[in-house]
Coordinates of C-alpha atoms and ligand atoms in Angstrom, one line a residue:
Chain X
X1 CA 8.6 -0.8 29.1
X2 CA 8.2 1.4 31.9
X3 CA 8.5 -0.4 34.8
X4 CA 10.3 -3.5 34.1
X5 CA 13.2 -4.4 36.2
X6 CA 15.3 -6.5 33.9
X7 CA 14.9 -7.2 30.2
X8 CA 12.7 -11.2 30.6
X9 CA 12.1 -12.7 27.7
X10 CA 8.6 -11.6 27.9
X11 CA 9.7 -8.3 27.6
X12 CA 12.1 -9.1 24.7
X13 CA 8.7 -10.9 22.8
X14 CA 6.9 -7.2 23.2
X15 CA 9.6 -5.5 21.8
X16 CA 9.9 -7.9 19.1
X17 CA 5.5 -7.0 18.6
X18 CA 7.3 -3.0 18.9
X19 CA 10.1 -3.5 16.5
X20 CA 7.9 -5.8 13.3
X21 CA 5.3 -3.8 14.4
X22 CA 6.8 -0.8 13.0
X23 CA 7.3 -2.3 9.0
X24 CA 11.0 -2.8 10.0
X25 CA 12.9 -4.7 7.2
X26 CA 12.9 -8.3 9.2
X27 CA 16.8 -8.3 8.7
X28 CA 16.4 -4.6 10.3
X29 CA 14.2 -6.0 13.0
X30 CA 16.3 -8.9 14.1
X31 CA 19.3 -6.1 14.0
X32 CA 18.0 -4.0 16.4
X33 CA 15.9 -6.6 18.3
X34 CA 20.1 -8.1 19.0
X35 CA 20.5 -4.0 19.8
X36 CA 17.4 -4.3 22.6
X37 CA 18.3 -7.5 23.9
X38 CA 22.3 -5.8 24.8
X39 CA 21.4 -3.0 25.9
X40 CA 21.2 -5.2 29.0
X41 CA 18.2 -3.4 31.1
X42 CA 14.4 -1.8 29.9
X43 CA 15.1 1.2 30.5
X44 CA 18.1 2.0 28.6
X45 CA 16.4 -0.2 25.7
X46 CA 14.6 2.3 23.7
X47 CA 17.5 5.1 23.3
X48 CA 20.0 2.5 22.6
X49 CA 17.4 2.1 19.5
X50 CA 16.1 5.3 18.6
X51 CA 20.9 6.4 18.3
X52 CA 20.5 3.2 16.1
X53 CA 18.2 3.9 14.3
X54 CA 19.2 7.2 13.9
X55 CA 22.9 5.7 12.7
X56 CA 21.3 3.7 10.1
X57 CA 19.3 6.7 8.8
X58 CA 22.3 9.8 8.8
X59 CA 24.0 6.2 6.7
X60 CA 22.6 7.3 3.7
X61 CA 23.6 10.9 3.6
X62 CA 26.0 12.2 1.5
X63 CA 25.4 9.0 -0.7
X64 CA 25.6 10.6 -4.5
X65 CA 22.8 12.7 -5.5
X66 CA 22.2 14.6 -2.4
X67 CA 24.1 17.2 -3.3
X68 CA 23.1 17.9 -6.8
X69 CA 26.7 18.9 -9.1
X70 CA 24.9 21.6 -10.9
X71 CA 26.3 22.9 -13.9
X72 CA 23.7 25.7 -13.7
X73 CA 19.6 26.4 -14.0
X74 CA 17.2 24.0 -13.8
X75 CA 17.6 21.7 -11.2
X76 CA 15.3 19.0 -12.9
X77 CA 13.3 17.1 -10.0
X78 CA 12.1 13.2 -11.7
X79 CA 9.0 12.2 -8.9
X80 CA 7.8 8.5 -9.2
X81 CA 6.9 5.7 -7.5
X82 CA 3.8 3.5 -7.2
X83 CA 0.0 4.0 -7.7
X84 CA -1.6 6.3 -5.3
X85 CA 1.2 6.2 -3.3
X86 CA 1.0 10.8 -3.0
X87 CA 2.9 12.1 -6.2
X88 CA 1.4 14.2 -7.7
X89 CA 0.6 16.0 -3.7
X90 CA 4.1 15.8 -3.5
X91 CA 5.1 18.1 -6.6
X92 CA 2.9 20.3 -5.5
X93 CA 4.3 21.2 -3.2
X94 CA 7.7 20.8 -3.7
X95 CA 6.7 23.5 -6.1
X96 CA 5.2 25.4 -3.1
X97 CA 8.5 25.2 -1.0
X98 CA 10.8 25.7 -3.9
X99 CA 8.7 29.2 -4.1
X100 CA 9.4 30.2 -0.7
X101 CA 12.9 30.0 -1.4
X102 CA 12.5 32.3 -4.4
X103 CA 12.9 29.7 -6.7
X104 CA 11.8 29.8 -10.1
X105 CA 9.1 26.6 -11.3
X106 CA 7.8 24.7 -13.8
X107 CA 6.1 21.1 -13.1
X108 CA 6.3 19.1 -16.2
X109 CA 2.8 16.7 -16.4
X110 CA 4.2 13.5 -17.2
X111 CA 1.0 11.7 -16.5
X112 CA -0.7 11.4 -19.4
X113 CA -2.4 8.1 -18.5
X114 CA -4.5 8.2 -15.4
X115 CA -8.5 10.0 -15.5
X116 CA -7.9 13.0 -14.4
X117 CA -4.8 13.2 -13.2
X118 CA -3.4 16.7 -16.1
X119 CA -6.5 18.2 -14.2
X120 CA -5.3 17.4 -10.2
X121 CA -1.5 18.7 -10.9
X122 CA -2.8 21.7 -12.6
X123 CA -5.5 22.9 -9.0
X124 CA -1.7 22.0 -7.2
X125 CA -0.1 24.4 -9.9
X126 CA -2.2 26.9 -9.4
X127 CA -1.8 26.4 -5.8
X128 CA 1.7 27.1 -6.0
X129 CA 1.5 29.6 -8.2
X130 CA 3.9 27.9 -11.1
X131 CA 3.2 27.2 -14.6
X132 CA 2.7 23.9 -15.6
X133 CA 3.7 22.3 -19.0
X134 CA 1.3 19.7 -20.2
X135 CA 1.4 17.6 -23.5
X136 CA -2.1 16.0 -24.8
X137 CA -3.7 13.4 -22.3
X138 CA -3.0 9.5 -24.4
X139 CA 0.6 11.2 -25.7
X140 CA 4.5 10.6 -24.9
X141 CA 5.2 11.4 -21.0
X142 CA 9.3 12.1 -22.4
X143 CA 8.3 13.4 -25.1
X144 CA 6.2 16.2 -22.0
X145 CA 9.0 16.0 -20.4
X146 CA 11.4 16.9 -22.8
X147 CA 9.5 19.9 -23.3
X148 CA 9.9 21.0 -20.1
X149 CA 13.7 20.8 -19.5
X150 CA 13.4 22.4 -22.7
X151 CA 11.1 25.2 -21.5
X152 CA 12.8 25.5 -18.6
X153 CA 16.6 25.7 -20.4
X154 CA 14.6 28.9 -22.2
X155 CA 13.0 31.1 -19.4
X156 CA 15.5 30.8 -17.0
X157 CA 13.7 28.5 -14.7
X158 CA 14.8 27.2 -11.5
X159 CA 13.8 24.0 -11.1
X160 CA 11.7 21.6 -13.2
X161 CA 9.3 18.6 -11.4
X162 CA 8.2 16.3 -13.3
X163 CA 5.5 14.5 -12.3
X164 CA 5.1 10.4 -13.5
X165 CA 2.0 7.7 -13.6
X166 CA 1.9 5.6 -11.2
X167 CA 3.5 2.2 -11.9
X168 CA 4.0 -1.2 -10.2
X169 CA 7.7 -2.9 -10.1
X170 CA 5.9 -5.8 -11.7
X171 CA 4.8 -4.1 -14.7
X172 CA 8.3 -4.7 -16.7
X173 CA 7.2 -2.5 -19.9
X174 CA 6.0 1.0 -17.4
X175 CA 9.4 0.5 -15.7
X176 CA 10.9 0.3 -18.8
X177 CA 8.7 3.3 -19.5
X178 CA 10.3 5.5 -16.5
X179 CA 14.0 4.6 -18.4
X180 CA 13.5 6.1 -21.3
X181 CA 11.8 9.5 -19.6
X182 CA 14.8 9.8 -17.1
X183 CA 16.7 9.1 -20.0
X184 CA 15.1 11.5 -22.7
X185 CA 15.4 14.0 -20.0
X186 CA 19.3 13.4 -19.6
X187 CA 19.2 13.7 -23.6
X188 CA 18.1 17.4 -23.2
X189 CA 20.2 18.9 -20.4
X190 CA 23.3 16.4 -18.9
X191 CA 23.0 15.5 -15.5
X192 CA 19.3 15.4 -15.7
X193 CA 17.2 14.1 -13.3
X194 CA 19.2 15.8 -10.9
X195 CA 17.0 13.8 -8.3
X196 CA 14.7 11.3 -8.7
X197 CA 12.3 11.2 -5.3
X198 CA 10.6 7.6 -5.2
X199 CA 7.8 8.7 -3.0
X200 CA 6.5 5.9 -0.4
X201 CA 3.3 5.6 1.6
X202 CA 4.3 5.4 5.3
X203 CA 1.3 2.7 5.2
X204 CA 3.3 0.0 2.8
X205 CA 4.5 -2.5 4.4
X206 CA 8.0 -4.9 3.4
X207 CA 6.9 -4.4 -0.9
X208 CA 8.6 -0.6 0.0
X209 CA 12.0 -2.2 -0.1
X210 CA 11.3 -4.2 -3.5
X211 CA 9.8 -0.4 -4.6
X212 CA 13.2 0.7 -3.5
X213 CA 14.8 -1.9 -5.4
X214 CA 13.1 -1.5 -8.4
X215 CA 12.6 1.9 -9.4
X216 CA 16.6 2.8 -8.4
X217 CA 17.2 -0.1 -10.8
X218 CA 15.2 1.5 -13.2
X219 CA 16.0 5.1 -12.9
X220 CA 18.2 5.6 -9.4
X221 CA 16.9 7.3 -6.8
X222 CA 18.3 10.0 -5.2
X223 CA 16.0 10.3 -2.0
X224 CA 12.6 9.2 -0.6
X225 CA 9.5 11.3 0.0
X226 CA 7.7 10.2 2.8
X227 CA 4.2 10.3 2.2
X228 CA 0.7 9.8 5.4
X229 CA 3.3 10.2 7.7
X230 CA 0.1 11.7 9.7
X231 CA -1.8 8.6 9.5
X232 CA -1.1 5.8 12.3
X233 CA 1.5 4.2 10.3
X234 CA 5.1 5.6 11.6
X235 CA 7.2 4.8 8.4
X236 CA 9.2 1.6 9.6
X237 CA 10.0 0.4 6.7
X238 CA 12.8 3.2 5.1
X239 CA 15.0 2.2 8.3
X240 CA 14.9 -1.3 6.0
X241 CA 15.4 0.6 2.7
X242 CA 18.3 2.6 4.3
X243 CA 20.0 -0.6 5.1
X244 CA 19.7 -2.1 2.4
X245 CA 19.3 0.0 -0.3
X246 CA 21.1 3.1 0.8
X247 CA 18.9 5.1 -0.2
X248 CA 17.9 8.3 1.9
X249 CA 15.1 10.5 3.3
X250 CA 14.8 14.3 2.2
X251 CA 11.0 14.7 2.5
X252 CA 7.9 13.7 4.4
X253 CA 4.3 14.6 3.9
X254 CA 2.0 15.0 7.0
X255 CA -0.7 16.2 5.5
X256 CA -3.1 17.4 2.3
X257 CA -2.3 21.2 2.6
X258 CA -0.1 22.8 0.1
X259 CA 2.3 23.0 3.8
X260 CA 1.8 19.9 4.9
X261 CA 5.7 18.2 3.2
X262 CA 8.6 19.0 5.2
X263 CA 12.8 18.3 5.2
X264 CA 13.1 14.7 6.6
X265 CA 14.6 15.7 10.6
X266 CA 16.2 12.4 11.0
X267 CA 16.1 12.4 15.0
X268 CA 12.1 13.7 15.5
X269 CA 11.4 10.5 13.1
X270 CA 13.1 7.7 15.2
X271 CA 11.8 10.0 19.1
X272 CA 7.9 9.3 17.3
X273 CA 9.4 5.5 15.5
X274 CA 10.2 4.1 19.2
X275 CA 8.2 6.7 21.0
Chain U
X1 CA 8.9 -22.0 -6.8
X2 CA 8.0 -23.7 -3.2
X3 CA 8.8 -21.0 0.3
X4 CA 11.6 -21.5 2.3
X5 CA 9.2 -22.9 4.5
X6 CA 8.1 -25.0 2.6
X7 CA 11.3 -26.9 1.1
X8 CA 12.9 -27.1 4.3
X9 CA 9.6 -29.2 5.5
X10 CA 10.8 -31.3 1.9
X11 CA 14.6 -32.4 3.3
X12 CA 13.7 -32.2 7.0
X13 CA 10.5 -34.6 6.4
X14 CA 12.5 -36.9 3.6
X15 CA 11.6 -40.1 5.1
X16 CA 10.2 -39.3 8.1
X17 CA 6.7 -41.6 9.2
X18 CA 5.1 -39.0 12.1
X19 CA 5.6 -35.4 12.6
X20 CA 7.6 -34.2 16.1
X21 CA 7.9 -31.1 17.9
X22 CA 11.9 -32.0 16.5
X23 CA 10.7 -32.3 13.0
X24 CA 8.9 -29.7 12.6
X25 CA 10.9 -27.1 14.0
X26 CA 12.7 -26.0 11.2
X27 CA 9.5 -25.5 8.2
X28 CA 7.9 -23.6 11.0
X29 CA 10.5 -21.1 11.5
X30 CA 10.7 -21.0 7.9
X31 CA 7.4 -20.4 7.6
X32 CA 7.1 -17.6 10.1
X33 CA 9.9 -16.1 8.2
X34 CA 8.2 -16.0 5.1
X35 CA 5.2 -14.4 6.6
X36 CA 7.3 -11.3 8.8
X37 CA 8.7 -10.6 5.1
X38 CA 4.9 -11.3 4.0
X39 CA 3.7 -9.0 6.5
X40 CA 1.7 -10.6 8.4
X41 CA 1.4 -9.7 11.9
X42 CA 3.2 -11.2 14.6
X43 CA 0.6 -12.2 16.9
X44 CA -1.5 -13.4 13.5
X45 CA 1.7 -15.7 12.3
X46 CA 1.9 -16.7 16.4
X47 CA -1.8 -18.7 16.0
X48 CA -1.4 -19.3 12.7
X49 CA 2.3 -21.5 13.1
X50 CA 0.1 -23.0 16.8
X51 CA -2.7 -24.0 14.3
X52 CA -0.2 -25.6 11.8
X53 CA 1.9 -27.4 14.7
X54 CA -1.5 -28.7 16.2
X55 CA -3.0 -30.4 12.3
X56 CA 0.3 -32.2 11.5
X57 CA 0.4 -33.3 15.2
X58 CA -2.8 -34.7 15.8
X59 CA -3.5 -35.8 12.0
X60 CA -4.0 -38.9 10.8
X61 CA -2.4 -41.0 7.8
X62 CA -3.0 -40.3 5.2
X63 CA -3.9 -41.8 1.3
X64 CA -3.4 -41.9 -1.8
X65 CA -4.2 -42.9 -5.1
X66 CA -0.1 -43.5 -6.5
X67 CA 0.8 -45.2 -10.0
X68 CA -0.6 -48.2 -11.1
X69 CA -3.4 -47.5 -8.6
X70 CA -1.1 -48.5 -5.7
X71 CA -2.5 -47.1 -2.8
X72 CA 0.7 -44.9 -1.4
X73 CA 0.7 -42.7 1.8
X74 CA 1.0 -38.7 1.2
X75 CA 4.4 -37.9 1.8
X76 CA 4.8 -35.8 5.2
X77 CA 6.4 -32.4 3.2
X78 CA 3.3 -32.7 1.4
X79 CA 1.2 -33.2 4.3
X80 CA 3.4 -29.8 5.9
X81 CA 2.4 -27.9 2.7
X82 CA -1.6 -29.0 2.6
X83 CA -1.9 -28.1 6.8
X84 CA -0.8 -24.5 6.2
X85 CA -2.6 -23.6 3.3
X86 CA -5.8 -25.5 4.3
X87 CA -5.6 -23.4 8.1
X88 CA -4.5 -20.3 6.2
X89 CA -7.9 -20.3 3.7
X90 CA -9.8 -20.8 6.8
X91 CA -8.7 -18.2 8.1
X92 CA -8.9 -16.2 5.3
X93 CA -12.5 -16.9 5.6
X94 CA -14.0 -18.7 2.9
X95 CA -14.6 -17.9 -0.9
X96 CA -17.6 -14.5 0.1
X97 CA -19.8 -13.9 -2.1
X98 CA -19.5 -10.9 -4.4
X99 CA -21.3 -8.4 -4.5
X100 CA -23.8 -9.2 -6.9
X101 CA -26.0 -7.8 -9.8
X102 CA -29.3 -7.8 -8.6
X103 CA -32.2 -5.0 -10.2
X104 CA -33.6 -2.5 -7.5
X105 CA -32.8 0.3 -5.1
X106 CA -30.2 -0.2 -2.8
X107 CA -26.7 1.7 -1.7
X108 CA -22.9 0.8 -1.7
X109 CA -20.5 3.0 -0.3
X110 CA -16.8 3.1 -0.9
X111 CA -14.5 4.6 2.0
X112 CA -10.8 4.1 3.3
X113 CA -7.3 5.7 3.5
X114 CA -6.0 7.8 1.2
X115 CA -4.7 6.7 -2.4
X116 CA -6.0 3.5 -1.7
X117 CA -7.7 3.1 -5.0
X118 CA -11.4 3.2 -4.0
X119 CA -12.3 6.4 -7.1
X120 CA -10.5 3.3 -9.3
X121 CA -12.6 0.6 -7.8
X122 CA -16.1 2.3 -7.9
X123 CA -15.6 2.3 -11.6
X124 CA -15.1 -1.5 -11.8
X125 CA -17.8 -2.6 -9.2
X126 CA -20.1 -0.2 -11.6
X127 CA -18.7 -2.2 -14.7
X128 CA -19.4 -5.4 -12.7
X129 CA -22.7 -4.5 -12.0
X130 CA -23.6 -2.8 -15.4
X131 CA -22.5 -6.2 -17.1
X132 CA -24.4 -8.0 -14.5
X133 CA -27.7 -6.4 -16.2
X134 CA -27.9 -3.4 -13.8
X135 CA -28.3 0.3 -14.7
X136 CA -25.9 1.2 -11.1
X137 CA -25.1 5.0 -11.2
X138 CA -21.5 6.4 -10.2
X139 CA -21.6 9.6 -7.5
X140 CA -18.8 11.5 -6.8
X141 CA -18.5 12.1 -2.9
X142 CA -15.4 13.4 -2.7
X143 CA -15.3 16.6 -2.7
X144 CA -11.8 17.5 -1.3
X145 CA -9.3 15.8 -3.9
X146 CA -8.4 18.3 -6.6
X147 CA -10.4 16.9 -9.5
X148 CA -11.6 14.1 -7.6
X149 CA -15.3 14.6 -9.6
X150 CA -13.5 14.8 -13.2
X151 CA -11.5 11.4 -12.6
X152 CA -14.8 9.8 -11.6
X153 CA -16.3 11.3 -14.3
X154 CA -13.8 10.3 -16.9
X155 CA -13.8 6.9 -15.6
X156 CA -17.6 6.6 -15.8
X157 CA -17.6 8.0 -19.3
X158 CA -15.0 5.3 -20.3
X159 CA -17.6 2.0 -19.0
X160 CA -20.9 4.7 -20.3
X161 CA -21.9 4.2 -17.0
X162 CA -23.7 7.5 -15.0
X163 CA -21.9 9.6 -12.6
X164 CA -23.6 11.8 -10.4
X165 CA -21.8 14.9 -9.4
X166 CA -22.5 18.5 -7.8
X167 CA -25.3 19.6 -6.3
X168 CA -24.0 20.7 -3.2
X169 CA -19.9 21.1 -2.0
X170 CA -21.3 19.4 0.5
X171 CA -20.4 15.2 0.8
X172 CA -23.7 14.3 2.5
X173 CA -26.2 16.5 0.9
X174 CA -24.7 15.5 -3.1
X175 CA -25.3 11.9 -1.6
X176 CA -28.8 12.9 -0.9
X177 CA -29.8 14.1 -3.7
X178 CA -28.1 11.2 -5.4
X179 CA -30.1 8.5 -4.2
X180 CA -32.7 10.6 -4.9
X181 CA -32.1 11.6 -9.0
X182 CA -31.1 7.3 -9.0
X183 CA -35.1 6.4 -7.5
X184 CA -36.7 9.0 -10.2
X185 CA -34.7 7.3 -12.9
X186 CA -35.3 3.8 -11.6
X187 CA -31.8 3.5 -11.4
X188 CA -30.5 0.2 -9.5
X189 CA -27.2 0.5 -7.8
X190 CA -25.9 3.9 -6.8
X191 CA -22.0 3.2 -5.6
X192 CA -20.7 6.0 -4.0
X193 CA -17.1 7.7 -4.5
X194 CA -16.2 8.9 -1.0
X195 CA -13.0 11.1 -0.4
X196 CA -9.9 9.3 0.9
X197 CA -9.8 9.9 4.8
X198 CA -7.5 8.7 8.2
X199 CA -9.6 6.9 10.6
X200 CA -8.2 9.3 13.3
X201 CA -8.9 11.9 11.4
X202 CA -12.5 13.2 13.7
X203 CA -14.2 15.5 11.2
X204 CA -13.6 13.6 8.1
X205 CA -14.7 10.5 10.2
X206 CA -17.9 13.0 11.0
X207 CA -18.8 13.5 7.7
X208 CA -18.4 9.9 6.2
X209 CA -21.1 9.2 9.2
X210 CA -23.4 12.5 7.5
X211 CA -23.0 11.1 4.4
X212 CA -24.3 7.4 5.7
X213 CA -27.3 9.0 7.0
X214 CA -27.9 10.9 4.5
X215 CA -28.0 7.6 1.8
X216 CA -28.2 5.1 4.1
X217 CA -26.1 2.1 3.1
X218 CA -27.1 -1.0 2.2
X219 CA -23.1 -2.0 1.8
X220 CA -20.2 -0.5 3.3
X221 CA -16.9 -1.3 1.2
X222 CA -12.9 -0.8 3.7
X223 CA -11.2 -0.8 0.5
X224 CA -7.5 -1.1 1.3
X225 CA -4.1 -1.4 -0.9
X226 CA -2.7 -4.9 -0.8
X227 CA 0.8 -3.9 0.0
X228 CA 0.1 -2.2 3.3
X229 CA 2.0 -3.0 6.2
X230 CA 1.1 -4.1 10.0
X231 CA -0.5 -0.9 10.4
X232 CA -3.6 -2.6 8.5
X233 CA -5.1 -3.9 11.3
X234 CA -5.4 -1.0 13.3
X235 CA -7.0 0.7 10.1
X236 CA -9.1 -1.4 9.4
X237 CA -10.2 -1.5 13.2
X238 CA -10.6 2.1 13.2
X239 CA -13.5 2.1 10.4
X240 CA -15.1 -0.6 11.4
X241 CA -15.6 1.0 14.8
X242 CA -17.2 3.4 13.1
X243 CA -18.8 2.8 11.0
X244 CA -20.6 -1.4 9.7
X245 CA -18.5 -2.5 7.2
X246 CA -19.9 -5.3 5.1
X247 CA -16.7 -6.4 2.5
X248 CA -13.2 -5.4 2.1
X249 CA -11.7 -4.6 -1.4
X250 CA -8.3 -5.6 -1.5
X251 CA -6.3 -3.2 -4.9
X252 CA -2.9 -3.4 -6.4
X253 CA -2.7 -7.4 -6.8
X254 CA -0.7 -7.0 -9.7
X255 CA 2.4 -6.2 -7.6
X256 CA 4.2 -8.3 -5.9
X257 CA 3.4 -7.5 -2.5
X258 CA 2.1 -10.7 -1.0
X259 CA -0.9 -9.0 1.0
X260 CA 0.1 -10.4 4.1
X261 CA -2.2 -6.8 5.4
X262 CA -5.4 -9.3 4.2
X263 CA -5.5 -11.8 6.9
X264 CA -4.7 -9.1 9.3
X265 CA -7.3 -7.0 8.8
X266 CA -10.1 -9.7 8.4
X267 CA -9.1 -11.1 12.1
X268 CA -9.0 -8.2 13.1
X269 CA -12.7 -7.5 12.3
X270 CA -13.9 -10.5 10.9
X271 CA -14.8 -8.3 7.4
X272 CA -15.1 -11.1 4.6
X273 CA -13.3 -9.9 1.1
X274 CA -15.9 -9.6 -1.7
X275 CA -13.1 -8.3 -4.3
X276 CA -8.9 -8.1 -5.4
X277 CA -8.1 -5.4 -8.1
X278 CA -4.9 -6.9 -10.4
X279 CA -5.0 -4.3 -12.6
X280 CA -6.0 -0.2 -14.2
X281 CA -8.2 -1.6 -16.3
X282 CA -11.8 -1.5 -15.3
X283 CA -12.5 -4.8 -15.7
X284 CA -9.8 -5.9 -13.6
X285 CA -12.3 -6.8 -10.6
X286 CA -12.4 -10.6 -9.6
X287 CA -14.4 -12.0 -6.7
X288 CA -12.2 -13.0 -4.1
X289 CA -11.0 -16.8 -3.2
X290 CA -9.2 -18.3 -0.9
X291 CA -7.1 -20.4 -2.6
X292 CA -5.2 -18.2 -4.4
X293 CA -4.3 -15.0 -1.8
X294 CA -3.7 -18.2 0.8
X295 CA -0.9 -19.1 -1.6
X296 CA 0.5 -15.7 -2.1
X297 CA 0.9 -14.8 1.6
X298 CA 2.7 -18.5 1.8
X299 CA 4.7 -17.6 -1.0
Ligands
GTP301 N1 -3.1 12.7 5.1 C1 -2.2 11.8 3.8 N2 -2.5 12.2 2.6 C2 -1.7 12.0 1.7 C3 -0.1 13.0 1.9 N3 0.4 13.1 0.5 C4 -0.6 12.4 -0.5 N4 -1.7 12.3 0.5 C5 -3.8 11.7 -0.5 O1 -2.6 10.5 -0.9 C6 -3.9 10.5 -2.5 C7 -3.1 10.2 -3.4 O2 -2.3 11.3 -3.9 P1 -2.0 11.5 -5.2 O3 -1.0 12.8 -5.3 O4 -3.2 12.1 -6.3 O5 -1.1 10.2 -5.3 P2 0.1 9.9 -6.7 O6 0.5 8.8 -6.4 O7 0.1 10.9 -7.9 O8 -1.8 9.0 -7.8 P3 -1.2 8.4 -8.6 O9 -0.8 9.3 -10.0 O10 -2.5 7.5 -9.3 O11 0.0 7.0 -8.9 C8 -4.5 12.0 -2.5 O12 -5.9 12.0 -2.0 C9 -3.4 13.1 -1.4 O13 -4.3 13.3 -1.0 C10 0.3 13.0 3.3 O14 1.6 13.4 3.8 N5 -0.8 12.9 4.2
GTP302 N1 -2.1 -1.4 -10.7 C1 -3.1 -1.2 -10.4 N2 -3.5 0.0 -9.7 C2 -4.6 0.7 -8.7 C3 -5.3 -0.7 -8.9 N3 -6.3 0.2 -8.7 C4 -6.2 1.6 -8.0 N4 -5.0 1.4 -9.0 C5 -4.6 2.5 -9.0 O1 -4.0 3.4 -7.9 C6 -3.9 5.3 -8.4 C7 -5.1 5.6 -7.4 O2 -6.2 4.8 -7.4 P1 -7.4 5.8 -6.9 O3 -8.6 5.0 -7.8 O4 -7.2 7.3 -7.1 O5 -7.6 5.7 -5.1 P2 -8.3 6.5 -3.7 O6 -8.3 6.0 -3.1 O7 -9.8 6.8 -4.6 O8 -7.7 8.1 -4.2 P3 -8.6 9.2 -3.0 O9 -9.4 9.6 -3.7 O10 -7.2 9.9 -3.1 O11 -8.3 8.4 -1.6 C8 -4.3 5.0 -9.6 O12 -3.3 4.7 -10.0 C9 -4.7 3.9 -10.1 O13 -5.0 4.0 -11.5 C10 -5.1 -1.9 -9.2 O14 -5.4 -3.0 -8.6 N5 -3.9 -2.2 -9.5
MG303 MG1 -0.3 11.5 -9.5
MG304 MG1 -10.6 9.0 -5.0

């Protein structure tokens, strides 16, 4: 856009390319294209886009679940998402983050299905210096979550992180299983889970919006963890999710190490999105 | 369910005897929306729509045998639908030959971004080859991810295929030892499961080069998640520029993502899609068929 004199058709064309290339929802891309068109001159386009994107993201702040009304410890966080998105790794890093804040943490290995899922989480638990509650491979995931909450109550733990198996939203039986896990947690501790984090791979396209809808229907997602933002994908789809499903981004994953999970910075994000 | 574009075509082209720029405008606009929602890259969408328009405008009157053997004209909207399918099938590439089981030593390398399904695809590929009469060897060349080796060992045990692991903390060395081991035992395909990596990560891309040097692959397969968005083009190009790619494995097609990224990857790299994965169980690997993916992308 630099050095362009006016917002001619060719420039708008390139802006359209940019917007669609950022994986924004089709609706959101059109919204922003309108903003770009009304910007008046090319050098004002970027700041207008960034401002509008920030507006969209901040509109989701303060939605129910962002400030868990906790009756007291433990706070229970359920981590969900499609296969391979980064849930197990996220749980490990969330545990580490909580520990730096002096919290006592327990992790529940509720992925009882996938090969070596429990072993993988065990390594992360060790790295984060927290304890792992596990069941037997192939066992009932809801039972593991239940045991973890029970143990947390007994030991005065501050935070319980529940890792679940990856699942595609097209598998109704698996989505029902997730609803059951959440319900069982709630039975053990009314009000729990206090947060439900959907881990989303930043490389995901439009399907992310469907994931947000469907997982929300099953377990009421309260926040998104945008993983793999250290790659070349910009994760623009969270704008579409903010507009269409109203879920805020809470954390971003920027690598595979123990310290590579940070709180979401909306301003930094929109700057990078329309760099 | 008909995609909006095809429905639009039916409405616009009803009772019309020939295509025109005018009556094609709306149907093409709807197809455009549909493709953008399917994650097809904008440039690809434009090329595709132009090609479809040319096919329609340049096509001859088509006849088919209808009821009572009468020769009937194919409706314009049917022709429009057909033009869309044919153009997309052509772009996706005719059904590429799957990786066929055959006796004799060879090395297959699986690579790609984190979490795309390489480890599970390696096991599925091994089962496919074993069913075809081969004695494959799975190689746990991911020395980075926690419990990756254990994951492949469990999968290998499930399908009763040997898994080579250890011998070194260096991925390239593990692969070199594995190939030697396979040669000793007279095994057939050696399948290297590598760690997920970013195409922009210099250290890990170097590791891939060293693995390829230590165990020269006869076939390198890029494993891609069907739900990828527009970045698929850059990612695929990034890998293709560093390694010669012989095929693509598209995973998680049991989801409801339309898979438009596959078209972009194919166009950007020319790499044929060899397999699709449609589930977590080890037998859920199928040879690629353009027709199926074309109708999925078009919605
Ligand atoms: N580069 C990068 N890789 C990540 C990030 N988060 C996770 N990963 C990698 O993504 C891959 C998948 O991570 P997992 O934590 O196993 O994902 P998952 O959602 O638990 O997977 P399933 O349980 O199989 O559904 C691993 O190789 C991780 O190291 C991130 O922020 N950046
Ligand atoms: N539903 C479904 N899940 C799949 C498919 N292919 C792989 N998965 C799942 O996706 C997740 C990631 O698969 P992996 O094989 O661990 O992926 P990977 O590429 O080896 O991951 P990294 O080694 O961390 O890069 C696992 O939960 C698999 O079971 C598929 O076709 N359908
Ligand atoms: Mg996991
Ligand atoms: Mg792997």
